[in-house]
Amino acid sequence: MLEKVIDILDGYTEVNRADIKADSLLVEDLGLNSVSYFSIVFDLEEALGVELPEDDTPKLRTVGDLVAYLEKAV
């Protein structure tokens, strides 16, 4: 799941793919803004066939948070 998330994040950040780790902060480390964040959520929902409720997304601050959430949802 981590690789799938990194695949999608790689298209939205200027950070080198090799530097995207589970503990990377989505906003602070990867430089995502709210528009790119919600685009990523949409891409993940489409790719994995899951839905991330809008109320849950602010809780997902790191790549690892996102991966753990998606693993439970799949």
Coordinates of N, CA and C in Angstrom, one line a residue:
M1 N 0.8 -1.2 0.0 CA 0.0 0.0 0.0 C 0.9 1.3 0.0
L2 N 2.0 1.2 0.7 CA 2.9 2.4 0.8 C 3.3 2.8 -0.6
E3 N 3.7 1.8 -1.4 CA 4.2 2.1 -2.8 C 3.1 2.7 -3.6
K4 N 1.9 2.2 -3.5 CA 0.8 2.8 -4.2 C 0.5 4.3 -3.9
V5 N 0.6 4.5 -2.6 CA 0.4 5.9 -2.1 C 1.5 6.8 -2.6
I6 N 2.8 6.3 -2.5 CA 3.9 7.1 -3.0 C 3.8 7.3 -4.5
D7 N 3.3 6.3 -5.3 CA 3.1 6.5 -6.7 C 2.2 7.7 -7.0
I8 N 1.2 7.8 -6.2 CA 0.2 8.9 -6.5 C 0.8 10.2 -6.0
L9 N 1.4 10.2 -4.8 CA 2.0 11.4 -4.2 C 3.1 12.0 -5.1
D10 N 3.8 11.1 -5.8 CA 4.9 11.5 -6.6 C 4.5 12.5 -7.7
G11 N 3.2 12.3 -8.2 CA 2.7 13.2 -9.2 C 2.3 14.6 -8.7
Y12 N 2.3 14.8 -7.4 CA 1.8 16.1 -6.9 C 2.8 16.8 -6.1
T13 N 4.0 16.3 -5.9 CA 5.0 17.0 -5.1 C 6.3 17.1 -5.9
E14 N 7.1 18.1 -5.5 CA 8.4 18.4 -6.0 C 9.5 17.5 -5.3
V15 N 9.1 16.9 -4.2 CA 10.0 16.1 -3.4 C 10.4 14.9 -4.2
N16 N 11.7 14.5 -4.2 CA 12.2 13.3 -4.9 C 11.5 12.1 -4.3
R17 N 11.0 11.2 -5.2 CA 10.3 10.0 -4.8 C 11.0 9.2 -3.7
A18 N 12.3 9.1 -3.8 CA 13.1 8.4 -2.8 C 13.0 9.0 -1.4
D19 N 12.7 10.3 -1.4 CA 12.6 11.0 -0.1 C 11.3 10.9 0.6
I20 N 10.3 10.4 -0.1 CA 8.9 10.2 0.4 C 8.9 9.0 1.3
K21 N 8.7 9.2 2.6 CA 8.8 8.1 3.6 C 7.4 8.1 4.4
A22 N 7.2 7.0 5.1 CA 6.0 6.9 5.9 C 5.8 8.0 6.9
D23 N 6.9 8.6 7.4 CA 6.8 9.6 8.4 C 6.8 11.0 7.8
S24 N 6.8 11.1 6.5 CA 6.8 12.4 5.8 C 5.5 13.1 6.1
L25 N 5.5 14.4 6.5 CA 4.3 15.1 6.7 C 3.8 15.6 5.3
L26 N 2.5 15.4 5.1 CA 1.9 15.7 3.8 C 2.1 17.2 3.4
V27 N 1.8 18.1 4.3 CA 1.9 19.5 4.1 C 3.3 20.1 4.3
E28 N 3.8 19.9 5.4 CA 5.1 20.5 5.8 C 6.3 19.9 5.0
D29 N 6.4 18.6 4.8 CA 7.5 17.9 4.1 C 7.3 17.8 2.6
L30 N 6.1 17.5 2.2 CA 5.8 17.3 0.8 C 5.3 18.5 0.1
G31 N 4.9 19.6 0.9 CA 4.5 20.8 0.3 C 3.1 20.8 -0.4
L32 N 2.3 19.9 0.1 CA 0.9 19.8 -0.5 C 0.0 20.9 0.0
N33 N -0.8 21.4 -0.9 CA -1.8 22.4 -0.4 C -3.2 21.7 -0.4
S34 N -4.2 22.4 -0.1 CA -5.5 21.8 0.1 C -6.0 21.2 -1.3
V35 N -5.7 22.0 -2.3 CA -6.2 21.5 -3.7 C -5.5 20.2 -4.1
S36 N -4.2 20.2 -3.9 CA -3.5 18.9 -4.3 C -3.8 17.8 -3.3
Y37 N -4.0 18.1 -2.1 CA -4.4 17.1 -1.1 C -5.7 16.4 -1.5
F38 N -6.7 17.2 -1.8 CA -8.0 16.6 -2.2 C -7.9 15.9 -3.6
S39 N -7.1 16.3 -4.4 CA -6.8 15.6 -5.7 C -6.2 14.2 -5.4
I40 N -5.3 14.2 -4.5 CA -4.7 12.9 -4.1 C -5.7 12.0 -3.5
V41 N -6.5 12.5 -2.6 CA -7.6 11.7 -2.0 C -8.5 11.1 -3.1
F42 N -8.9 11.9 -4.1 CA -9.7 11.5 -5.2 C -9.0 10.4 -5.9
D43 N -7.7 10.6 -6.3 CA -7.0 9.6 -7.0 C -6.9 8.3 -6.2
L44 N -6.7 8.3 -4.9 CA -6.6 7.1 -4.1 C -7.9 6.4 -4.0
E45 N -9.0 7.2 -3.9 CA -10.3 6.6 -3.9 C -10.6 5.8 -5.2
E46 N -10.2 6.5 -6.3 CA -10.4 5.8 -7.6 C -9.6 4.6 -7.8
A47 N -8.3 4.7 -7.4 CA -7.4 3.6 -7.6 C -7.7 2.4 -6.7
L48 N -8.2 2.6 -5.5 CA -8.4 1.6 -4.5 C -9.9 1.2 -4.3
G49 N -10.8 2.0 -4.9 CA -12.2 1.7 -4.8 C -12.7 1.9 -3.4
V50 N -12.2 2.9 -2.7 CA -12.6 3.2 -1.3 C -13.1 4.6 -1.3
E51 N -13.7 5.0 -0.2 CA -14.1 6.4 0.0 C -13.5 6.9 1.3
L52 N -12.8 8.0 1.3 CA -12.3 8.6 2.5 C -13.2 9.8 2.9
P53 N -14.0 9.6 3.9 CA -14.9 10.7 4.4 C -14.2 12.0 4.6
E54 N -14.8 13.0 4.2 CA -14.1 14.4 4.3 C -13.8 14.7 5.8
D55 N -14.6 14.2 6.7 CA -14.3 14.5 8.1 C -13.0 13.8 8.6
D56 N -12.6 12.7 8.0 CA -11.4 12.0 8.4 C -10.2 12.5 7.8
T57 N -10.2 13.2 6.7 CA -9.0 13.6 6.0 C -8.1 14.6 6.8
P58 N -8.6 15.5 7.7 CA -7.7 16.4 8.4 C -6.9 15.6 9.4
K59 N -7.3 14.4 9.8 CA -6.6 13.6 10.8 C -5.3 12.9 10.1
L60 N -5.3 12.9 8.8 CA -4.2 12.2 8.1 C -3.1 13.2 7.8
R61 N -2.1 13.2 8.7 CA -1.1 14.2 8.5 C 0.2 13.7 7.9
T62 N 0.4 12.4 8.0 CA 1.7 11.8 7.4 C 1.3 10.8 6.3
V63 N 2.3 10.5 5.5 CA 2.1 9.4 4.5 C 1.7 8.1 5.2
G64 N 2.3 7.8 6.4 CA 2.0 6.6 7.1 C 0.5 6.6 7.6
D65 N 0.0 7.8 8.1 CA -1.4 7.9 8.5 C -2.3 7.6 7.4
L66 N -2.0 8.1 6.2 CA -2.8 7.8 5.0 C -2.8 6.3 4.7
V67 N -1.6 5.7 4.7 CA -1.5 4.3 4.4 C -2.2 3.4 5.4
A68 N -2.1 3.7 6.7 CA -2.8 3.0 7.7 C -4.3 3.1 7.5
Y69 N -4.8 4.3 7.3 CA -6.2 4.5 7.1 C -6.7 3.7 5.9
L70 N -6.0 3.7 4.8 CA -6.4 3.0 3.6 C -6.3 1.5 3.8
E71 N -5.3 1.0 4.5 CA -5.3 -0.4 4.7 C -6.5 -0.9 5.5
K72 N -7.0 -0.1 6.4 CA -8.2 -0.5 7.2 C -9.4 -0.4 6.3
A73 N -9.4 0.5 5.4 CA -10.6 0.8 4.5 C -10.8 -0.3 3.4
V74 N -9.6 -0.9 3.0 CA -9.7 -1.8 1.9 C -10.1 -3.2 2.3

